[in-house]
PDB file of C-alpha atoms and ligand atoms in Angstrom:
ATOM      1  CA  MET K   1     263.216 129.209 198.092  1.00 58.00           C
ATOM      2  CA  ASP K   2     261.001 126.622 195.699  1.00 68.00           C
ATOM      3  CA  ASN K   3     259.322 129.614 194.510  1.00 86.00           C
ATOM      4  CA  ILE K   4     262.574 131.934 193.822  1.00 92.00           C
ATOM      5  CA  LEU K   5     264.435 128.637 192.211  1.00 95.00           C
ATOM      6  CA  GLY K   6     261.408 128.317 190.009  1.00 96.00           C
ATOM      7  CA  ALA K   7     261.109 131.810 188.365  1.00 97.00           C
ATOM      8  CA  ILE K   8     264.944 131.892 187.980  1.00 97.00           C
ATOM      9  CA  PHE K   9     264.484 129.210 185.839  1.00 97.00           C
ATOM     10  CA  GLN K  10     261.072 129.802 184.518  1.00 97.00           C
ATOM     11  CA  ARG K  11     262.052 133.483 183.441  1.00 98.00           C
ATOM     12  CA  ARG K  12     262.732 133.827 179.409  1.00 98.00           C
ATOM     13  CA  ALA K  13     262.857 136.939 177.469  1.00 98.00           C
ATOM     14  CA  VAL K  14     259.491 137.442 176.585  1.00 98.00           C
ATOM     15  CA  LYS K  15     258.796 139.575 173.296  1.00 98.00           C
ATOM     16  CA  VAL K  16     255.443 139.779 173.303  1.00 98.00           C
ATOM     17  CA  PHE K  17     252.996 140.643 175.632  1.00 98.00           C
ATOM     18  CA  GLU K  18     249.252 141.061 176.352  1.00 96.00           C
ATOM     19  CA  PRO K  19     247.735 144.644 176.964  1.00 86.00           C
ATOM     20  CA  VAL K  20     247.351 144.589 180.675  1.00 93.00           C
ATOM     21  CA  GLU K  21     247.181 146.827 183.512  1.00 95.00           C
ATOM     22  CA  ILE K  22     249.807 146.029 186.683  1.00 97.00           C
ATOM     23  CA  SER K  23     248.450 147.632 189.425  1.00 98.00           C
ATOM     24  CA  PRO K  24     250.013 149.889 191.931  1.00 98.00           C
ATOM     25  CA  VAL K  25     250.532 147.029 194.634  1.00 98.00           C
ATOM     26  CA  LEU K  26     252.787 144.805 192.144  1.00 98.00           C
ATOM     27  CA  ARG K  27     254.347 147.773 190.552  1.00 98.00           C
ATOM     28  CA  GLU K  28     255.727 148.676 194.664  1.00 98.00           C
ATOM     29  CA  GLN K  29     256.272 144.662 194.832  1.00 98.00           C
ATOM     30  CA  ILE K  30     258.455 144.527 192.294  1.00 98.00           C
ATOM     31  CA  LEU K  31     260.470 147.573 192.829  1.00 98.00           C
ATOM     32  CA  ASN K  32     261.017 147.197 196.129  1.00 98.00           C
ATOM     33  CA  ALA K  33     262.776 143.746 195.378  1.00 98.00           C
ATOM     34  CA  ALA K  34     265.046 145.190 193.062  1.00 98.00           C
ATOM     35  CA  ARG K  35     266.131 147.511 195.772  1.00 98.00           C
ATOM     36  CA  HIS K  36     266.761 144.999 197.905  1.00 98.00           C
ATOM     37  CA  ALA K  37     269.789 143.894 195.797  1.00 98.00           C
ATOM     38  CA  PRO K  38     272.911 144.046 197.846  1.00 98.00           C
ATOM     39  CA  SER K  39     274.636 147.000 196.313  1.00 97.00           C
ATOM     40  CA  SER K  40     278.334 148.386 196.717  1.00 94.00           C
ATOM     41  CA  PHE K  41     278.807 150.065 200.426  1.00 91.00           C
ATOM     42  CA  ASN K  42     274.877 149.161 200.298  1.00 95.00           C
ATOM     43  CA  SER K  43     275.195 152.824 197.686  1.00 95.00           C
ATOM     44  CA  GLN K  44     272.562 151.838 196.037  1.00 98.00           C
ATOM     45  CA  PRO K  45     273.755 153.797 193.166  1.00 97.00           C
ATOM     46  CA  TYR K  46     270.821 153.711 190.644  1.00 98.00           C
ATOM     47  CA  ARG K  47     267.504 154.820 190.210  1.00 98.00           C
ATOM     48  CA  PHE K  48     264.772 153.250 188.006  1.00 98.00           C
ATOM     49  CA  TYR K  49     262.046 155.226 185.569  1.00 98.00           C
ATOM     50  CA  TRP K  50     258.984 153.219 185.732  1.00 98.00           C
ATOM     51  CA  VAL K  51     257.175 154.371 182.706  1.00 98.00           C
ATOM     52  CA  GLU K  52     253.820 153.074 182.339  1.00 97.00           C
ATOM     53  CA  SER K  53     251.271 156.081 180.776  1.00 95.00           C
ATOM     54  CA  GLY K  54     250.342 155.687 177.284  1.00 91.00           C
ATOM     55  CA  ALA K  55     252.089 159.028 175.784  1.00 96.00           C
ATOM     56  CA  LYS K  56     255.525 158.478 177.200  1.00 98.00           C
ATOM     57  CA  ARG K  57     255.739 154.714 177.266  1.00 98.00           C
ATOM     58  CA  ALA K  58     254.990 154.718 173.231  1.00 98.00           C
ATOM     59  CA  THR K  59     257.938 157.332 173.493  1.00 98.00           C
ATOM     60  CA  VAL K  60     260.236 155.322 175.370  1.00 98.00           C
ATOM     61  CA  ALA K  61     259.462 152.046 173.415  1.00 98.00           C
ATOM     62  CA  LYS K  62     260.345 154.286 170.498  1.00 98.00           C
ATOM     63  CA  LEU K  63     263.302 155.040 171.585  1.00 98.00           C
ATOM     64  CA  CYS K  64     264.127 150.940 171.730  1.00 98.00           C
ATOM     65  CA  MET K  65     264.332 151.243 168.470  1.00 97.00           C
ATOM     66  CA  GLY K  66     260.381 150.272 168.366  1.00 95.00           C
ATOM     67  CA  GLN K  67     261.317 146.836 169.491  1.00 98.00           C
ATOM     68  CA  LYS K  68     258.113 144.240 169.599  1.00 98.00           C
ATOM     69  CA  PRO K  69     258.431 143.670 173.247  1.00 98.00           C
ATOM     70  CA  ALA K  70     258.402 148.021 174.117  1.00 98.00           C
ATOM     71  CA  GLU K  71     255.795 148.342 171.746  1.00 98.00           C
ATOM     72  CA  THR K  72     253.628 146.226 173.689  1.00 98.00           C
ATOM     73  CA  ALA K  73     255.031 146.367 177.241  1.00 98.00           C
ATOM     74  CA  SER K  74     252.264 147.398 179.669  1.00 98.00           C
ATOM     75  CA  ALA K  75     255.721 148.987 181.319  1.00 98.00           C
ATOM     76  CA  LEU K  76     259.001 149.703 180.239  1.00 98.00           C
ATOM     77  CA  VAL K  77     260.911 150.526 183.232  1.00 98.00           C
ATOM     78  CA  VAL K  78     264.443 152.602 182.206  1.00 99.00           C
ATOM     79  CA  ALA K  79     267.341 151.402 185.132  1.00 99.00           C
ATOM     80  CA  VAL K  80     270.319 154.178 185.058  1.00 98.00           C
ATOM     81  CA  ALA K  81     272.984 153.888 186.854  1.00 98.00           C
ATOM     82  CA  ASP K  82     273.312 157.488 189.416  1.00 98.00           C
ATOM     83  CA  ILE K  83     276.273 158.696 190.911  1.00 95.00           C
ATOM     84  CA  GLY K  84     274.731 162.268 191.859  1.00 94.00           C
ATOM     85  CA  SER K  85     272.646 159.889 194.321  1.00 95.00           C
ATOM     86  CA  LEU K  86     276.134 159.395 197.381  1.00 93.00           C
ATOM     87  CA  SER K  87     275.525 162.312 199.147  1.00 91.00           C
ATOM     88  CA  ALA K  88     272.587 161.949 199.329  1.00 96.00           C
ATOM     89  CA  THR K  89     272.425 158.793 200.329  1.00 96.00           C
ATOM     90  CA  THR K  90     274.746 159.374 202.713  1.00 95.00           C
ATOM     91  CA  GLN K  91     272.622 161.789 204.333  1.00 96.00           C
ATOM     92  CA  SER K  92     269.257 159.686 204.393  1.00 97.00           C
ATOM     93  CA  GLN K  93     271.712 156.357 205.712  1.00 97.00           C
ATOM     94  CA  LEU K  94     272.887 158.466 208.659  1.00 96.00           C
ATOM     95  CA  GLU K  95     269.539 160.291 209.408  1.00 97.00           C
ATOM     96  CA  TRP K  96     267.771 156.284 209.483  1.00 98.00           C
ATOM     97  CA  MET K  97     271.272 155.485 211.852  1.00 97.00           C
ATOM     98  CA  ARG K  98     270.200 158.590 214.210  1.00 97.00           C
ATOM     99  CA  ALA K  99     266.277 157.744 214.522  1.00 97.00           C
ATOM    100  CA  SER K 100     267.308 153.911 215.174  1.00 97.00           C
ATOM    101  CA  ASN K 101     269.073 155.363 217.968  1.00 96.00           C
ATOM    102  CA  PHE K 102     272.538 152.957 216.826  1.00 97.00           C
ATOM    103  CA  THR K 103     275.266 154.560 218.978  1.00 97.00           C
ATOM    104  CA  GLN K 104     277.308 157.320 218.927  1.00 97.00           C
ATOM    105  CA  GLU K 105     280.340 155.098 218.215  1.00 97.00           C
ATOM    106  CA  LYS K 106     278.742 153.264 215.180  1.00 97.00           C
ATOM    107  CA  ILE K 107     277.165 156.367 213.861  1.00 97.00           C
ATOM    108  CA  ARG K 108     281.133 158.079 213.604  1.00 97.00           C
ATOM    109  CA  ASP K 109     282.709 154.854 212.071  1.00 96.00           C
ATOM    110  CA  TYR K 110     279.608 155.479 209.205  1.00 96.00           C
ATOM    111  CA  GLU K 111     280.632 158.176 209.141  1.00 95.00           C
ATOM    112  CA  ARG K 112     284.470 157.856 208.733  1.00 95.00           C
ATOM    113  CA  THR K 113     283.887 155.352 206.194  1.00 91.00           C
ATOM    114  CA  ALA K 114     281.329 157.406 203.914  1.00 91.00           C
ATOM    115  CA  LYS K 115     284.788 160.602 204.108  1.00 91.00           C
ATOM    116  CA  ILE K 116     287.097 158.209 203.136  1.00 87.00           C
ATOM    117  CA  GLY K 117     284.767 156.876 200.128  1.00 84.00           C
ATOM    118  CA  ARG K 118     283.763 160.387 199.548  1.00 83.00           C
ATOM    119  CA  ILE K 119     287.570 161.162 198.794  1.00 83.00           C
ATOM    120  CA  LEU K 120     288.479 157.980 197.829  1.00 79.00           C
ATOM    121  CA  PHE K 121     285.295 157.701 195.105  1.00 78.00           C
ATOM    122  CA  MET K 122     285.618 161.890 193.855  1.00 76.00           C
ATOM    123  CA  PRO K 123     287.612 162.360 190.551  1.00 73.00           C
ATOM    124  CA  GLY K 124     288.188 166.205 191.212  1.00 75.00           C
ATOM    125  CA  PRO K 125     287.973 168.611 188.323  1.00 77.00           C
ATOM    126  CA  PHE K 126     289.099 167.325 184.737  1.00 74.00           C
ATOM    127  CA  GLY K 127     289.800 163.733 186.252  1.00 76.00           C
ATOM    128  CA  ILE K 128     292.610 165.459 188.369  1.00 83.00           C
ATOM    129  CA  PHE K 129     292.206 163.808 192.093  1.00 81.00           C
ATOM    130  CA  GLY K 130     291.492 160.363 190.645  1.00 83.00           C
ATOM    131  CA  ALA K 131     295.110 161.028 188.835  1.00 86.00           C
ATOM    132  CA  ILE K 132     296.727 161.779 191.553  1.00 87.00           C
ATOM    133  CA  LYS K 133     294.822 159.079 193.140  1.00 85.00           C
ATOM    134  CA  TRP K 134     295.624 156.373 190.744  1.00 87.00           C
ATOM    135  CA  LEU K 135     299.412 157.314 191.261  1.00 89.00           C
ATOM    136  CA  ALA K 136     299.562 156.734 194.983  1.00 88.00           C
ATOM    137  CA  PHE K 137     297.626 153.149 194.467  1.00 87.00           C
ATOM    138  CA  TRP K 138     299.739 152.124 192.210  1.00 89.00           C
ATOM    139  CA  LEU K 139     302.599 152.782 193.829  1.00 90.00           C
ATOM    140  CA  LEU K 140     301.225 151.640 197.327  1.00 89.00           C
ATOM    141  CA  ASN K 141     300.699 148.012 194.866  1.00 89.00           C
ATOM    142  CA  LEU K 142     304.051 147.906 194.254  1.00 89.00           C
ATOM    143  CA  TRP K 143     304.555 146.676 198.197  1.00 86.00           C
ATOM    144  CA  ARG K 144     301.235 145.835 199.411  1.00 89.00           C
ATOM    145  CA  THR K 145     298.059 144.163 197.794  1.00 88.00           C
ATOM    146  CA  SER K 146     295.758 147.251 197.944  1.00 83.00           C
ATOM    147  CA  GLY K 147     293.384 146.909 194.342  1.00 84.00           C
ATOM    148  CA  MET K 148     292.293 149.496 192.549  1.00 83.00           C
ATOM    149  CA  PRO K 149     288.900 151.786 193.522  1.00 82.00           C
ATOM    150  CA  PRO K 150     287.142 152.933 190.784  1.00 85.00           C
ATOM    151  CA  LEU K 151     289.060 156.416 190.369  1.00 82.00           C
ATOM    152  CA  PHE K 152     287.858 158.165 186.570  1.00 85.00           C
ATOM    153  CA  HIS K 153     284.427 159.574 185.992  1.00 87.00           C
ATOM    154  CA  ARG K 154     284.424 156.448 183.960  1.00 88.00           C
ATOM    155  CA  ASP K 155     285.207 153.658 186.529  1.00 91.00           C
ATOM    156  CA  LEU K 156     283.086 155.368 188.621  1.00 92.00           C
ATOM    157  CA  LEU K 157     279.569 154.932 186.370  1.00 95.00           C
ATOM    158  CA  LYS K 158     281.076 151.528 185.168  1.00 96.00           C
ATOM    159  CA  TRP K 159     281.064 150.461 189.360  1.00 95.00           C
ATOM    160  CA  ALA K 160     277.866 151.700 190.096  1.00 97.00           C
ATOM    161  CA  MET K 161     276.210 149.747 186.654  1.00 98.00           C
ATOM    162  CA  LYS K 162     277.616 146.659 188.440  1.00 98.00           C
ATOM    163  CA  SER K 163     275.158 147.738 191.534  1.00 98.00           C
ATOM    164  CA  THR K 164     272.293 148.625 188.987  1.00 98.00           C
ATOM    165  CA  SER K 165     272.446 145.312 187.035  1.00 98.00           C
ATOM    166  CA  LEU K 166     271.956 143.392 190.093  1.00 98.00           C
ATOM    167  CA  ALA K 167     269.045 145.341 191.096  1.00 98.00           C
ATOM    168  CA  CYS K 168     267.928 144.485 187.581  1.00 99.00           C
ATOM    169  CA  GLU K 169     268.067 140.796 188.235  1.00 98.00           C
ATOM    170  CA  ASN K 170     266.097 141.245 191.185  1.00 98.00           C
ATOM    171  CA  LEU K 171     262.840 143.368 189.484  1.00 98.00           C
ATOM    172  CA  MET K 172     263.073 140.629 186.663  1.00 98.00           C
ATOM    173  CA  ILE K 173     263.127 137.294 188.795  1.00 98.00           C
ATOM    174  CA  ALA K 174     260.547 138.961 191.730  1.00 98.00           C
ATOM    175  CA  ALA K 175     258.466 140.017 188.678  1.00 98.00           C
ATOM    176  CA  GLU K 176     258.278 136.155 187.640  1.00 97.00           C
ATOM    177  CA  ALA K 177     257.519 135.128 190.985  1.00 97.00           C
ATOM    178  CA  LEU K 178     254.610 137.467 190.927  1.00 96.00           C
ATOM    179  CA  GLY K 179     253.175 136.638 187.630  1.00 96.00           C
ATOM    180  CA  VAL K 180     254.290 138.630 185.669  1.00 97.00           C
ATOM    181  CA  ASN K 181     257.153 138.696 182.790  1.00 98.00           C
ATOM    182  CA  THR K 182     259.540 140.917 181.661  1.00 98.00           C
ATOM    183  CA  CYS K 183     262.652 141.328 178.623  1.00 98.00           C
ATOM    184  CA  PRO K 184     265.539 142.928 179.520  1.00 98.00           C
ATOM    185  CA  MET K 185     266.580 145.226 176.503  1.00 98.00           C
ATOM    186  CA  GLU K 186     269.879 147.497 175.583  1.00 98.00           C
ATOM    187  CA  GLY K 187     269.287 148.488 172.039  1.00 98.00           C
ATOM    188  CA  PHE K 188     267.947 151.981 172.664  1.00 98.00           C
ATOM    189  CA  ASP K 189     269.291 154.953 171.676  1.00 98.00           C
ATOM    190  CA  GLY K 190     270.956 155.689 174.540  1.00 98.00           C
ATOM    191  CA  ARG K 191     271.245 159.976 174.186  1.00 98.00           C
ATOM    192  CA  ARG K 192     268.038 160.105 173.155  1.00 98.00           C
ATOM    193  CA  LEU K 193     266.531 158.306 175.873  1.00 98.00           C
ATOM    194  CA  SER K 194     268.723 160.074 178.636  1.00 98.00           C
ATOM    195  CA  ARG K 195     267.489 163.503 177.177  1.00 98.00           C
ATOM    196  CA  TYR K 196     264.178 162.527 176.996  1.00 98.00           C
ATOM    197  CA  LEU K 197     264.190 161.640 180.688  1.00 98.00           C
ATOM    198  CA  GLY K 198     266.600 165.041 181.747  1.00 98.00           C
ATOM    199  CA  LEU K 199     269.483 162.770 182.537  1.00 98.00           C
ATOM    200  CA  SER K 200     272.741 164.260 182.890  1.00 96.00           C
ATOM    201  CA  ARG K 201     275.943 163.080 181.249  1.00 93.00           C
ATOM    202  CA  ARG K 202     277.790 163.699 184.474  1.00 92.00           C
ATOM    203  CA  TYR K 203     275.987 161.777 186.844  1.00 95.00           C
ATOM    204  CA  HIS K 204     274.040 159.441 185.423  1.00 98.00           C
ATOM    205  CA  ASP K 205     273.985 155.947 182.386  1.00 98.00           C
ATOM    206  CA  ILE K 206     271.229 153.872 181.001  1.00 98.00           C
ATOM    207  CA  VAL K 207     272.089 150.485 182.047  1.00 98.00           C
ATOM    208  CA  MET K 208     268.911 148.892 180.361  1.00 98.00           C
ATOM    209  CA  VAL K 209     264.939 148.970 179.263  1.00 98.00           C
ATOM    210  CA  ILE K 210     262.620 146.693 180.811  1.00 98.00           C
ATOM    211  CA  ALA K 211     259.394 145.555 179.269  1.00 98.00           C
ATOM    212  CA  ILE K 212     257.232 144.379 181.688  1.00 98.00           C
ATOM    213  CA  GLY K 213     253.919 142.469 180.766  1.00 98.00           C
ATOM    214  CA  LYS K 214     252.363 139.660 180.741  1.00 98.00           C
ATOM    215  CA  LYS K 215     253.428 137.313 178.282  1.00 98.00           C
ATOM    216  CA  SER K 216     251.387 136.872 174.711  1.00 98.00           C
ATOM    217  CA  ARG K 217     249.704 133.373 174.414  1.00 96.00           C
ATOM    218  CA  ALA K 218     250.570 133.696 170.496  1.00 95.00           C
ATOM    219  CA  PHE K 219     254.234 134.525 171.889  1.00 96.00           C
ATOM    220  CA  VAL K 220     255.916 130.914 172.078  1.00 95.00           C
ATOM    221  CA  GLU K 221     259.428 131.179 173.486  1.00 95.00           C
ATOM    222  CA  PRO K 222     262.619 129.624 171.199  1.00 97.00           C
ATOM    223  CA  PRO K 223     264.139 126.647 173.125  1.00 97.00           C
ATOM    224  CA  GLN K 224     266.635 128.139 175.700  1.00 97.00           C
ATOM    225  CA  TRP K 225     270.142 127.305 175.341  1.00 98.00           C
ATOM    226  CA  ARG K 226     272.623 127.781 177.505  1.00 98.00           C
ATOM    227  CA  ARG K 227     277.080 126.571 177.870  1.00 98.00           C
ATOM    228  CA  PRO K 228     277.580 124.164 179.800  1.00 98.00           C
ATOM    229  CA  LEU K 229     278.594 123.812 183.218  1.00 97.00           C
ATOM    230  CA  HIS K 230     281.949 123.012 182.437  1.00 97.00           C
ATOM    231  CA  ALA K 231     282.431 126.311 179.961  1.00 98.00           C
ATOM    232  CA  THR K 232     281.251 128.791 182.307  1.00 98.00           C
ATOM    233  CA  VAL K 233     282.879 127.410 185.793  1.00 98.00           C
ATOM    234  CA  THR K 234     286.551 126.642 186.943  1.00 98.00           C
ATOM    235  CA  VAL K 235     286.753 125.277 190.225  1.00 97.00           C
ATOM    236  CA  LEU K 236     289.993 125.500 192.334  1.00 97.00           C
TER     237      LEU K 236
HETATM  238  C1  FMN C   1     271.936 142.625 179.244  1.00 75.24           C
HETATM  239  C2  FMN C   1     270.936 142.880 178.158  1.00 75.24           C
HETATM  240  C3  FMN C   1     270.277 142.830 176.284  1.00 75.24           C
HETATM  241  C4  FMN C   1     269.460 142.638 175.939  1.00 75.24           C
HETATM  242  N1  FMN C   1     268.824 143.533 174.363  1.00 75.24           N
HETATM  243  C5  FMN C   1     267.347 142.931 174.296  1.00 75.24           C
HETATM  244  C6  FMN C   1     267.167 143.455 173.623  1.00 75.24           C
HETATM  245  O1  FMN C   1     267.286 144.916 172.987  1.00 75.24           O
HETATM  246  N2  FMN C   1     266.458 143.471 172.578  1.00 75.24           N
HETATM  247  C7  FMN C   1     265.651 141.811 172.691  1.00 75.24           C
HETATM  248  O2  FMN C   1     264.644 141.540 172.332  1.00 75.24           O
HETATM  249  N3  FMN C   1     266.160 141.454 173.637  1.00 75.24           N
HETATM  250  C8  FMN C   1     267.725 141.449 174.669  1.00 75.24           C
HETATM  251  N4  FMN C   1     267.905 140.363 175.594  1.00 75.24           N
HETATM  252  C9  FMN C   1     267.707 139.197 175.894  1.00 75.24           C
HETATM  253  C10 FMN C   1     268.081 138.156 175.269  1.00 75.24           C
HETATM  254  O3  FMN C   1     268.479 138.054 174.568  1.00 75.24           O
HETATM  255  C11 FMN C   1     268.455 137.094 176.160  1.00 75.24           C
HETATM  256  O4  FMN C   1     267.614 137.213 176.988  1.00 75.24           O
HETATM  257  C12 FMN C   1     268.944 136.211 175.836  1.00 75.24           C
HETATM  258  O5  FMN C   1     268.554 135.453 174.394  1.00 75.24           O
HETATM  259  C13 FMN C   1     268.635 134.693 176.498  1.00 75.24           C
HETATM  260  O6  FMN C   1     267.235 134.590 176.191  1.00 75.24           O
HETATM  261  P1  FMN C   1     266.153 133.786 177.768  1.00 75.24           P
HETATM  262  O7  FMN C   1     266.347 134.851 178.342  1.00 75.24           O
HETATM  263  O8  FMN C   1     264.897 134.214 177.605  1.00 75.24           O
HETATM  264  O9  FMN C   1     267.137 133.093 178.203  1.00 75.24           O
HETATM  265  C14 FMN C   1     269.202 141.084 176.185  1.00 75.24           C
HETATM  266  C15 FMN C   1     268.942 140.756 177.413  1.00 75.24           C
HETATM  267  C16 FMN C   1     270.225 141.048 178.248  1.00 75.24           C
HETATM  268  C17 FMN C   1     270.803 140.357 179.422  1.00 75.24           C
END
C-alpha cells in the first residue's frame, strides 16, 4: 500500500527521458496493470498500441507534434477507446465462464445482461435506434428515475473513453512503482495518428498518448501545484 501511495505522490509528467530500453518483462507488467483497472460492465473497451521500434516511434513522436517527451521516450503508448471490441469481449468472457465451470444459471444471467447491453448500446444505422431509445428513456424518466445510457455513437465513444482513462492512470502509476516515468499527452494529430495505426472512425478514438522512459537527469520538474482540497471537494 505504501508503495502505491508513494507512486501516486511521486509521479510527475516527465518532459525529457534518458535513452533506455524497456524490457519485455517490464512492458508486460505495466500493460497488465493497465488492464486490471475497473471498466464499465467489465467491458475493457480499449486497445493500447505500444510503439517502441525506432522508425515507428519516430513517426508517432512526430504526430505528437514533435513534443520533447515524445521525441525522447523509450516507448509511446497510444491509448485507444475501442467500441468495436464489445461483442468479442462478451464471447471471450462467456468462454472463460464455461471453462471455469460457472453454473448454467450464472452463464444464462450473463448472456441475458450482455444481450440487454447490446440492445441498449447499439445506436443502429444513422443513430435511428439511438433516437428511438432516447425518446423511450426520456418518457420513462418522466415517471421514474432511470437515467440515460449512452445511446448515440458519440456517447458510446465517450463512455469507452472513461474506462480507457482509468486504465491509463493505472498504467502510469504502475510504471512509476516499477521505476520508470511517464508523460500523458493529448497534443497529437488525431486524424493522422488514427490513419497511421489503421484505426476506424466508427469504432475508435485516441484518448491520449503516454510517453514512457527513464527521467533524464537533466530534467528538473517544476514545483507541483494543485488546487486546495476545499476547491475540488464538496463533502455533503
Ligand atoms: C489528458 C492530459 C493531457 C496532457 N497533455 C500533455 C501534452 O500534450 N504535453 C505535455 O507536455 N504534457 C501534457 N500533460 C501533462 C500535464 O501538463 C501535467 O500532468 C500537469 O501539468 C500536472 O503536472 P504533473 O503531472 O507533473 O503533476 C497532459 C496531462 C493530461 C492528464
